[in-house]
Amino acid sequence: MASPTFLSCGWEWYVLVDPKENEDDLRLYLCVHNSKSLITGWRTRASYRFFLLNQSGKVLYRAAAWGNRTLPLSKLKEEGHLENNKLIIKVEVKAGEERYVTGTEMFEIEGFEVPSSQVFSVSQLFMKHPDIANDFKLNGKGLKTAYMNIVLSLIETLCRPPLSFSESELSNIDSELSELTEAGFKLDWLKTKLEEVSLERKKAIADDLGVQELEERVKNMELSLSDLRVELESEKAQYAAAASKMLSFSDII
C-alpha cells in the first residue's frame, strides 16, 4: 500500500501503513512529512479520523485515532468486504493553530504523559512496539510518567559501548527490567538487547586480554617481530572497535 502525502492547514502529512505486506494485522499512523526539517519547538494540535473503504466507496471501518489498535485484514476478507483484495484508506485531518513549545508542556501518548522533549522517542517506541504497555497495571499520571522515564533511560543507557559497563551496572539494569516487566511492560526485545551487550562486553574483554598477552610475547620475543606486529595491530583494531561502539535510540528499540 502506498503512503501518499497531502496538505492540511499548511502542514504536509502522510499515512504510515503497518504492515505494508504479507501480515494480517493492520495499523495506521498519521505522520508529519519531513518532520526533522521543522523548526524545533513548533507544534500543532490535530484531530483526525481514519476510514477504510472498499472499491465501491462503502465505509467498512472508521476510527477517531488508531495508535496501537489493530484490525485483522483476514476478518474483512472473511466477511466479503474486500473487492479484488483491495482496500482504500481515507483520512480526515483538522489541524489547529501552530504555536511555539517552551519545553515545559506535557503531552499524552497512549495514556502516558510525557514532556515535549520525549514526544518523538515515545512515539517511536509505541510505533515499533505497539503492545509494550497493553498490560501495564499501575494508575496515576505521575507514576506512569516515572515508569516511562525509566524505560527511556534504560534504552539510552544501552546505546553505550559494551566495555563502558561494569558487571554490577549490567546486573542493576537486569533488575530494573524485571521490575518494569512486573509492572506490565512487554520488554522481551530490551532484555535481548541487554544480553547482546553483555556478550559483546565479554568478547571485548577477551580481546583486550589477547592484546595484553601478545604485548607480553613481544617483550619475550616468542614470535618473529614482523608477524607479531601484524597480529597485534589486528587485535588492537578489534578491541578499539568494540570499545567505541555506540548505538542510537532506534537501534535499541
PDB file of C-alpha atoms in Angstrom:
ATOM      1  CA  MET A   1       0.000   0.000   0.000  1.00  0.00           C
ATOM      2  CA  ALA A   2       1.299   3.446  -0.848  1.00  0.00           C
ATOM      3  CA  SER A   3       1.660   6.296   1.662  1.00  0.00           C
ATOM      4  CA  PRO A   4       0.891   9.499  -0.278  1.00  0.00           C
ATOM      5  CA  THR A   5       1.372  12.941   1.254  1.00  0.00           C
ATOM      6  CA  PHE A   6      -1.330  15.606   1.455  1.00  0.00           C
ATOM      7  CA  LEU A   7      -1.655  19.168   2.772  1.00  0.00           C
ATOM      8  CA  SER A   8      -3.788  20.351   5.708  1.00  0.00           C
ATOM      9  CA  CYS A   9      -3.528  23.810   7.317  1.00  0.00           C
ATOM     10  CA  GLY A  10      -0.076  24.350   5.800  1.00  0.00           C
ATOM     11  CA  TRP A  11       1.347  21.065   7.082  1.00  0.00           C
ATOM     12  CA  GLU A  12       2.230  18.160   4.797  1.00  0.00           C
ATOM     13  CA  TRP A  13       1.001  14.859   6.210  1.00  0.00           C
ATOM     14  CA  TYR A  14       1.232  11.210   5.258  1.00  0.00           C
ATOM     15  CA  VAL A  15      -0.310   7.969   6.471  1.00  0.00           C
ATOM     16  CA  LEU A  16       2.092   5.265   7.594  1.00  0.00           C
ATOM     17  CA  VAL A  17       0.656   1.818   6.915  1.00  0.00           C
ATOM     18  CA  ASP A  18       1.999  -1.026   9.040  1.00  0.00           C
ATOM     19  CA  PRO A  19       2.381  -3.723   7.915  1.00  0.00           C
ATOM     20  CA  LYS A  20       2.941  -2.944   4.263  1.00  0.00           C
ATOM     21  CA  GLU A  21       2.562  -6.509   3.057  1.00  0.00           C
ATOM     22  CA  ASN A  22       2.252 -10.176   3.971  1.00  0.00           C
ATOM     23  CA  GLU A  23       0.925  -9.617   7.516  1.00  0.00           C
ATOM     24  CA  ASP A  24      -2.618  -9.723   8.803  1.00  0.00           C
ATOM     25  CA  ASP A  25      -2.890  -7.013  11.488  1.00  0.00           C
ATOM     26  CA  LEU A  26      -3.331  -3.530  10.040  1.00  0.00           C
ATOM     27  CA  ARG A  27      -2.074  -0.426  11.890  1.00  0.00           C
ATOM     28  CA  LEU A  28      -2.302   3.164  10.654  1.00  0.00           C
ATOM     29  CA  TYR A  29      -0.347   6.214  11.833  1.00  0.00           C
ATOM     30  CA  LEU A  30      -0.759   9.873  10.855  1.00  0.00           C
ATOM     31  CA  CYS A  31       2.654  11.495  10.451  1.00  0.00           C
ATOM     32  CA  VAL A  32       4.061  14.905   9.524  1.00  0.00           C
ATOM     33  CA  HIS A  33       6.127  14.711   6.357  1.00  0.00           C
ATOM     34  CA  ASN A  34       9.814  15.632   6.685  1.00  0.00           C
ATOM     35  CA  SER A  35       9.344  16.457  10.381  1.00  0.00           C
ATOM     36  CA  LYS A  36      13.094  16.838  11.034  1.00  0.00           C
ATOM     37  CA  SER A  37      13.136  19.956   8.849  1.00  0.00           C
ATOM     38  CA  LEU A  38      10.550  21.718  11.024  1.00  0.00           C
ATOM     39  CA  ILE A  39      11.673  24.417  13.434  1.00  0.00           C
ATOM     40  CA  THR A  40      12.400  22.981  16.869  1.00  0.00           C
ATOM     41  CA  GLY A  41       9.706  23.845  19.370  1.00  0.00           C
ATOM     42  CA  TRP A  42       6.834  24.401  16.932  1.00  0.00           C
ATOM     43  CA  ARG A  43       3.783  22.179  17.071  1.00  0.00           C
ATOM     44  CA  THR A  44       0.118  21.967  16.151  1.00  0.00           C
ATOM     45  CA  ARG A  45      -2.799  20.060  17.560  1.00  0.00           C
ATOM     46  CA  ALA A  46      -4.743  17.956  15.108  1.00  0.00           C
ATOM     47  CA  SER A  47      -7.942  15.947  15.234  1.00  0.00           C
ATOM     48  CA  TYR A  48      -8.250  13.216  12.650  1.00  0.00           C
ATOM     49  CA  ARG A  49     -10.295  10.207  11.599  1.00  0.00           C
ATOM     50  CA  PHE A  50      -9.362   7.136   9.577  1.00  0.00           C
ATOM     51  CA  PHE A  51     -11.787   5.459   7.190  1.00  0.00           C
ATOM     52  CA  LEU A  52     -11.393   2.106   5.451  1.00  0.00           C
ATOM     53  CA  LEU A  53     -13.430   1.770   2.262  1.00  0.00           C
ATOM     54  CA  ASN A  54     -13.876  -0.890  -0.378  1.00  0.00           C
ATOM     55  CA  GLN A  55     -13.504  -0.086  -4.065  1.00  0.00           C
ATOM     56  CA  SER A  56     -17.187   0.851  -4.284  1.00  0.00           C
ATOM     57  CA  GLY A  57     -16.680   3.573  -1.682  1.00  0.00           C
ATOM     58  CA  LYS A  58     -18.512   1.782   1.131  1.00  0.00           C
ATOM     59  CA  VAL A  59     -17.103   2.597   4.575  1.00  0.00           C
ATOM     60  CA  LEU A  60     -16.043  -0.660   6.229  1.00  0.00           C
ATOM     61  CA  TYR A  61     -14.402   0.755   9.347  1.00  0.00           C
ATOM     62  CA  ARG A  62     -13.763   4.112  10.955  1.00  0.00           C
ATOM     63  CA  ALA A  63     -11.698   5.270  13.936  1.00  0.00           C
ATOM     64  CA  ALA A  64     -11.033   8.649  15.548  1.00  0.00           C
ATOM     65  CA  ALA A  65      -7.454   7.505  16.194  1.00  0.00           C
ATOM     66  CA  TRP A  66      -5.532   4.316  15.600  1.00  0.00           C
ATOM     67  CA  GLY A  67      -2.295   4.089  17.598  1.00  0.00           C
ATOM     68  CA  ASN A  68      -1.685   0.538  18.845  1.00  0.00           C
ATOM     69  CA  ARG A  69      -5.113  -0.659  17.718  1.00  0.00           C
ATOM     70  CA  THR A  70      -5.053  -3.429  15.129  1.00  0.00           C
ATOM     71  CA  LEU A  71      -7.582  -4.635  12.570  1.00  0.00           C
ATOM     72  CA  PRO A  72      -7.250  -8.164  11.152  1.00  0.00           C
ATOM     73  CA  LEU A  73      -7.423  -7.975   7.356  1.00  0.00           C
ATOM     74  CA  SER A  74      -8.458 -11.628   7.271  1.00  0.00           C
ATOM     75  CA  LYS A  75     -11.682 -10.646   9.084  1.00  0.00           C
ATOM     76  CA  LEU A  76     -12.590  -8.195   6.310  1.00  0.00           C
ATOM     77  CA  LYS A  77     -11.873 -10.876   3.717  1.00  0.00           C
ATOM     78  CA  GLU A  78     -13.969 -13.494   5.518  1.00  0.00           C
ATOM     79  CA  GLU A  79     -16.913 -11.097   5.733  1.00  0.00           C
ATOM     80  CA  GLY A  80     -16.636 -10.439   1.999  1.00  0.00           C
ATOM     81  CA  HIS A  81     -15.928  -6.718   2.332  1.00  0.00           C
ATOM     82  CA  LEU A  82     -12.847  -6.592   0.110  1.00  0.00           C
ATOM     83  CA  GLU A  83     -13.278  -6.255  -3.644  1.00  0.00           C
ATOM     84  CA  ASN A  84     -10.381  -7.575  -5.722  1.00  0.00           C
ATOM     85  CA  ASN A  85      -8.434  -7.864  -2.473  1.00  0.00           C
ATOM     86  CA  LYS A  86      -8.045  -4.070  -2.336  1.00  0.00           C
ATOM     87  CA  LEU A  87      -8.694  -1.523   0.390  1.00  0.00           C
ATOM     88  CA  ILE A  88      -8.953   2.293   0.279  1.00  0.00           C
ATOM     89  CA  ILE A  89      -7.625   4.294   3.244  1.00  0.00           C
ATOM     90  CA  LYS A  90      -9.108   7.754   3.773  1.00  0.00           C
ATOM     91  CA  VAL A  91      -8.118  10.218   6.494  1.00  0.00           C
ATOM     92  CA  GLU A  92      -9.727  13.492   7.543  1.00  0.00           C
ATOM     93  CA  VAL A  93      -7.443  15.942   9.358  1.00  0.00           C
ATOM     94  CA  LYS A  94      -8.326  19.159  11.126  1.00  0.00           C
ATOM     95  CA  ALA A  95      -5.167  20.895  12.323  1.00  0.00           C
ATOM     96  CA  GLY A  96      -5.230  23.702  14.851  1.00  0.00           C
ATOM     97  CA  GLU A  97      -3.130  26.818  15.149  1.00  0.00           C
ATOM     98  CA  GLU A  98       0.654  26.432  15.286  1.00  0.00           C
ATOM     99  CA  ARG A  99       2.492  27.704  18.342  1.00  0.00           C
ATOM    100  CA  TYR A 100       5.891  27.514  19.977  1.00  0.00           C
ATOM    101  CA  VAL A 101       6.587  24.849  22.604  1.00  0.00           C
ATOM    102  CA  THR A 102       8.614  26.126  25.556  1.00  0.00           C
ATOM    103  CA  GLY A 103       9.695  22.670  26.676  1.00  0.00           C
ATOM    104  CA  THR A 104       7.565  22.553  29.827  1.00  0.00           C
ATOM    105  CA  GLU A 105       4.361  21.287  28.170  1.00  0.00           C
ATOM    106  CA  MET A 106       3.208  17.717  28.760  1.00  0.00           C
ATOM    107  CA  PHE A 107       1.678  15.567  26.029  1.00  0.00           C
ATOM    108  CA  GLU A 108      -0.356  12.380  26.345  1.00  0.00           C
ATOM    109  CA  ILE A 109       0.758   9.445  24.224  1.00  0.00           C
ATOM    110  CA  GLU A 110      -1.091   6.141  24.608  1.00  0.00           C
ATOM    111  CA  GLY A 111      -2.122   7.093  28.150  1.00  0.00           C
ATOM    112  CA  PHE A 112       1.335   8.282  29.256  1.00  0.00           C
ATOM    113  CA  GLU A 113       2.062  11.957  29.950  1.00  0.00           C
ATOM    114  CA  VAL A 114       5.487  12.897  28.612  1.00  0.00           C
ATOM    115  CA  PRO A 115       7.326  16.222  28.214  1.00  0.00           C
ATOM    116  CA  SER A 116       7.760  17.696  24.743  1.00  0.00           C
ATOM    117  CA  SER A 117      11.412  16.599  24.700  1.00  0.00           C
ATOM    118  CA  GLN A 118      10.324  12.943  24.851  1.00  0.00           C
ATOM    119  CA  VAL A 119       7.404  13.032  22.414  1.00  0.00           C
ATOM    120  CA  PHE A 120       9.428  11.788  19.430  1.00  0.00           C
ATOM    121  CA  SER A 121      11.143   8.988  21.387  1.00  0.00           C
ATOM    122  CA  VAL A 122       7.919   7.749  22.992  1.00  0.00           C
ATOM    123  CA  SER A 123       6.070   7.915  19.663  1.00  0.00           C
ATOM    124  CA  GLN A 124       8.862   5.867  18.070  1.00  0.00           C
ATOM    125  CA  LEU A 125       8.655   3.396  20.924  1.00  0.00           C
ATOM    126  CA  PHE A 126       4.914   2.790  20.539  1.00  0.00           C
ATOM    127  CA  MET A 127       5.212   2.638  16.748  1.00  0.00           C
ATOM    128  CA  LYS A 128       7.885  -0.065  16.945  1.00  0.00           C
ATOM    129  CA  HIS A 129       6.341  -1.925  19.904  1.00  0.00           C
ATOM    130  CA  PRO A 130       2.599  -1.110  19.923  1.00  0.00           C
ATOM    131  CA  ASP A 131       1.833  -3.686  22.626  1.00  0.00           C
ATOM    132  CA  ILE A 132       4.539  -2.519  25.043  1.00  0.00           C
ATOM    133  CA  ALA A 133       2.074  -1.158  27.622  1.00  0.00           C
ATOM    134  CA  ASN A 134      -1.045  -3.237  26.909  1.00  0.00           C
ATOM    135  CA  ASP A 135      -0.731  -4.976  30.282  1.00  0.00           C
ATOM    136  CA  PHE A 136       0.570  -2.019  32.309  1.00  0.00           C
ATOM    137  CA  LYS A 137      -1.120  -2.316  35.696  1.00  0.00           C
ATOM    138  CA  LEU A 138      -0.428   0.946  37.535  1.00  0.00           C
ATOM    139  CA  ASN A 139      -2.575   4.084  37.504  1.00  0.00           C
ATOM    140  CA  GLY A 140      -1.785   7.716  38.204  1.00  0.00           C
ATOM    141  CA  LYS A 141      -0.286  10.122  35.674  1.00  0.00           C
ATOM    142  CA  GLY A 142       2.805  10.864  37.733  1.00  0.00           C
ATOM    143  CA  LEU A 143       3.518   7.175  38.335  1.00  0.00           C
ATOM    144  CA  LYS A 144       3.078   6.269  34.666  1.00  0.00           C
ATOM    145  CA  THR A 145       5.369   9.127  33.646  1.00  0.00           C
ATOM    146  CA  ALA A 146       8.020   7.939  36.109  1.00  0.00           C
ATOM    147  CA  TYR A 147       7.918   4.382  34.747  1.00  0.00           C
ATOM    148  CA  MET A 148       8.126   5.591  31.146  1.00  0.00           C
ATOM    149  CA  ASN A 149      11.177   7.677  32.125  1.00  0.00           C
ATOM    150  CA  ILE A 150      12.850   4.511  33.412  1.00  0.00           C
ATOM    151  CA  VAL A 151      12.150   2.696  30.130  1.00  0.00           C
ATOM    152  CA  LEU A 152      13.609   5.561  28.080  1.00  0.00           C
ATOM    153  CA  SER A 153      16.619   5.830  30.413  1.00  0.00           C
ATOM    154  CA  LEU A 154      17.408   2.129  30.013  1.00  0.00           C
ATOM    155  CA  ILE A 155      17.186   2.384  26.222  1.00  0.00           C
ATOM    156  CA  GLU A 156      19.578   5.357  26.202  1.00  0.00           C
ATOM    157  CA  THR A 157      21.933   3.574  28.601  1.00  0.00           C
ATOM    158  CA  LEU A 158      22.136   0.502  26.369  1.00  0.00           C
ATOM    159  CA  CYS A 159      23.276   2.740  23.500  1.00  0.00           C
ATOM    160  CA  ARG A 160      26.679   2.982  25.193  1.00  0.00           C
ATOM    161  CA  PRO A 161      29.725   0.909  24.133  1.00  0.00           C
ATOM    162  CA  PRO A 162      29.721  -2.554  25.786  1.00  0.00           C
ATOM    163  CA  LEU A 163      33.071  -2.001  27.528  1.00  0.00           C
ATOM    164  CA  SER A 164      31.709   1.071  29.348  1.00  0.00           C
ATOM    165  CA  PHE A 165      29.557  -1.203  31.543  1.00  0.00           C
ATOM    166  CA  SER A 166      30.571  -2.925  34.759  1.00  0.00           C
ATOM    167  CA  GLU A 167      29.147  -6.266  35.864  1.00  0.00           C
ATOM    168  CA  SER A 168      27.229  -4.564  38.682  1.00  0.00           C
ATOM    169  CA  GLU A 169      25.728  -1.998  36.287  1.00  0.00           C
ATOM    170  CA  LEU A 170      24.503  -4.733  33.940  1.00  0.00           C
ATOM    171  CA  SER A 171      23.042  -6.565  36.930  1.00  0.00           C
ATOM    172  CA  ASN A 172      21.204  -3.399  38.027  1.00  0.00           C
ATOM    173  CA  ILE A 173      19.777  -2.946  34.522  1.00  0.00           C
ATOM    174  CA  ASP A 174      18.554  -6.552  34.579  1.00  0.00           C
ATOM    175  CA  SER A 175      16.836  -5.899  37.933  1.00  0.00           C
ATOM    176  CA  GLU A 176      15.157  -2.749  36.604  1.00  0.00           C
ATOM    177  CA  LEU A 177      13.925  -4.666  33.560  1.00  0.00           C
ATOM    178  CA  SER A 178      12.400  -7.282  35.863  1.00  0.00           C
ATOM    179  CA  GLU A 179      10.593  -4.568  37.854  1.00  0.00           C
ATOM    180  CA  LEU A 180       9.262  -2.958  34.675  1.00  0.00           C
ATOM    181  CA  THR A 181       8.071  -6.341  33.421  1.00  0.00           C
ATOM    182  CA  GLU A 182       6.272  -6.975  36.713  1.00  0.00           C
ATOM    183  CA  ALA A 183       4.532  -3.609  36.277  1.00  0.00           C
ATOM    184  CA  GLY A 184       3.151  -4.835  32.956  1.00  0.00           C
ATOM    185  CA  PHE A 185       5.589  -3.609  30.292  1.00  0.00           C
ATOM    186  CA  LYS A 186       6.430  -6.059  27.489  1.00  0.00           C
ATOM    187  CA  LEU A 187      10.211  -5.693  27.193  1.00  0.00           C
ATOM    188  CA  ASP A 188      11.472  -9.006  25.781  1.00  0.00           C
ATOM    189  CA  TRP A 189      13.220  -7.095  22.999  1.00  0.00           C
ATOM    190  CA  LEU A 190      15.069  -4.902  25.514  1.00  0.00           C
ATOM    191  CA  LYS A 191      16.050  -7.970  27.561  1.00  0.00           C
ATOM    192  CA  THR A 192      17.512  -9.463  24.378  1.00  0.00           C
ATOM    193  CA  LYS A 193      19.477  -6.263  23.756  1.00  0.00           C
ATOM    194  CA  LEU A 194      20.877  -6.408  27.301  1.00  0.00           C
ATOM    195  CA  GLU A 195      22.042  -9.989  26.708  1.00  0.00           C
ATOM    196  CA  GLU A 196      23.712  -8.905  23.450  1.00  0.00           C
ATOM    197  CA  VAL A 197      25.530  -6.056  25.214  1.00  0.00           C
ATOM    198  CA  SER A 198      26.687  -8.445  27.948  1.00  0.00           C
ATOM    199  CA  LEU A 199      28.057 -10.940  25.400  1.00  0.00           C
ATOM    200  CA  GLU A 200      29.786  -8.199  23.401  1.00  0.00           C
ATOM    201  CA  ARG A 201      31.357  -6.900  26.608  1.00  0.00           C
ATOM    202  CA  LYS A 202      32.755 -10.350  27.452  1.00  0.00           C
ATOM    203  CA  LYS A 203      34.140 -10.714  23.934  1.00  0.00           C
ATOM    204  CA  ALA A 204      35.737  -7.263  24.102  1.00  0.00           C
ATOM    205  CA  ILE A 205      37.339  -8.120  27.456  1.00  0.00           C
ATOM    206  CA  ALA A 206      38.693 -11.352  25.937  1.00  0.00           C
ATOM    207  CA  ASP A 207      40.083  -9.349  23.002  1.00  0.00           C
ATOM    208  CA  ASP A 208      41.763  -6.985  25.472  1.00  0.00           C
ATOM    209  CA  LEU A 209      43.351  -9.912  27.292  1.00  0.00           C
ATOM    210  CA  GLY A 210      44.568 -11.173  23.919  1.00  0.00           C
ATOM    211  CA  VAL A 211      46.197  -7.805  23.269  1.00  0.00           C
ATOM    212  CA  GLN A 212      47.910  -7.886  26.642  1.00  0.00           C
ATOM    213  CA  GLU A 213      49.147 -11.423  26.046  1.00  0.00           C
ATOM    214  CA  LEU A 214      50.551 -10.505  22.648  1.00  0.00           C
ATOM    215  CA  GLU A 215      52.277  -7.463  24.089  1.00  0.00           C
ATOM    216  CA  GLU A 216      53.912  -9.728  26.651  1.00  0.00           C
ATOM    217  CA  ARG A 217      55.000 -12.113  23.939  1.00  0.00           C
ATOM    218  CA  VAL A 218      56.511  -9.222  22.037  1.00  0.00           C
ATOM    219  CA  LYS A 219      58.631  -8.475  25.057  1.00  0.00           C
ATOM    220  CA  ASN A 220      59.730 -12.092  25.300  1.00  0.00           C
ATOM    221  CA  MET A 221      60.355 -12.334  21.556  1.00  0.00           C
ATOM    222  CA  GLU A 222      58.428 -15.612  21.326  1.00  0.00           C
ATOM    223  CA  LEU A 223      57.285 -14.777  17.798  1.00  0.00           C
ATOM    224  CA  SER A 224      59.049 -13.142  14.909  1.00  0.00           C
ATOM    225  CA  LEU A 225      58.714  -9.401  15.255  1.00  0.00           C
ATOM    226  CA  SER A 226      57.076  -8.738  11.888  1.00  0.00           C
ATOM    227  CA  ASP A 227      54.400 -11.441  12.203  1.00  0.00           C
ATOM    228  CA  LEU A 228      53.674 -10.443  15.763  1.00  0.00           C
ATOM    229  CA  ARG A 229      53.176  -6.790  14.891  1.00  0.00           C
ATOM    230  CA  VAL A 230      50.581  -7.699  12.274  1.00  0.00           C
ATOM    231  CA  GLU A 231      48.738  -9.918  14.746  1.00  0.00           C
ATOM    232  CA  LEU A 232      48.972  -7.302  17.488  1.00  0.00           C
ATOM    233  CA  GLU A 233      47.598  -4.493  15.325  1.00  0.00           C
ATOM    234  CA  SER A 234      44.686  -6.708  14.260  1.00  0.00           C
ATOM    235  CA  GLU A 235      43.828  -7.455  17.890  1.00  0.00           C
ATOM    236  CA  LYS A 236      44.094  -3.780  18.807  1.00  0.00           C
ATOM    237  CA  ALA A 237      41.766  -2.820  15.959  1.00  0.00           C
ATOM    238  CA  GLN A 238      39.112  -5.306  17.118  1.00  0.00           C
ATOM    239  CA  TYR A 239      39.393  -4.081  20.691  1.00  0.00           C
ATOM    240  CA  ALA A 240      39.160  -0.404  19.645  1.00  0.00           C
ATOM    241  CA  ALA A 241      36.063  -1.100  17.551  1.00  0.00           C
ATOM    242  CA  ALA A 242      34.343  -2.820  20.452  1.00  0.00           C
ATOM    243  CA  ALA A 243      35.364  -0.118  22.912  1.00  0.00           C
ATOM    244  CA  SER A 244      33.959   2.715  20.798  1.00  0.00           C
ATOM    245  CA  LYS A 245      30.772   1.077  19.539  1.00  0.00           C
ATOM    246  CA  MET A 246      27.824   3.435  20.075  1.00  0.00           C
ATOM    247  CA  LEU A 247      24.182   2.718  19.213  1.00  0.00           C
ATOM    248  CA  SER A 248      21.297   5.063  18.563  1.00  0.00           C
ATOM    249  CA  PHE A 249      17.866   5.057  20.220  1.00  0.00           C
ATOM    250  CA  SER A 250      16.320   3.475  17.121  1.00  0.00           C
ATOM    251  CA  ASP A 251      18.983   0.707  17.116  1.00  0.00           C
ATOM    252  CA  ILE A 252      17.863  -0.343  20.607  1.00  0.00           C
ATOM    253  CA  ILE A 253      14.085  -0.294  20.039  1.00  0.00           C
TER     254      ILE A 253
END
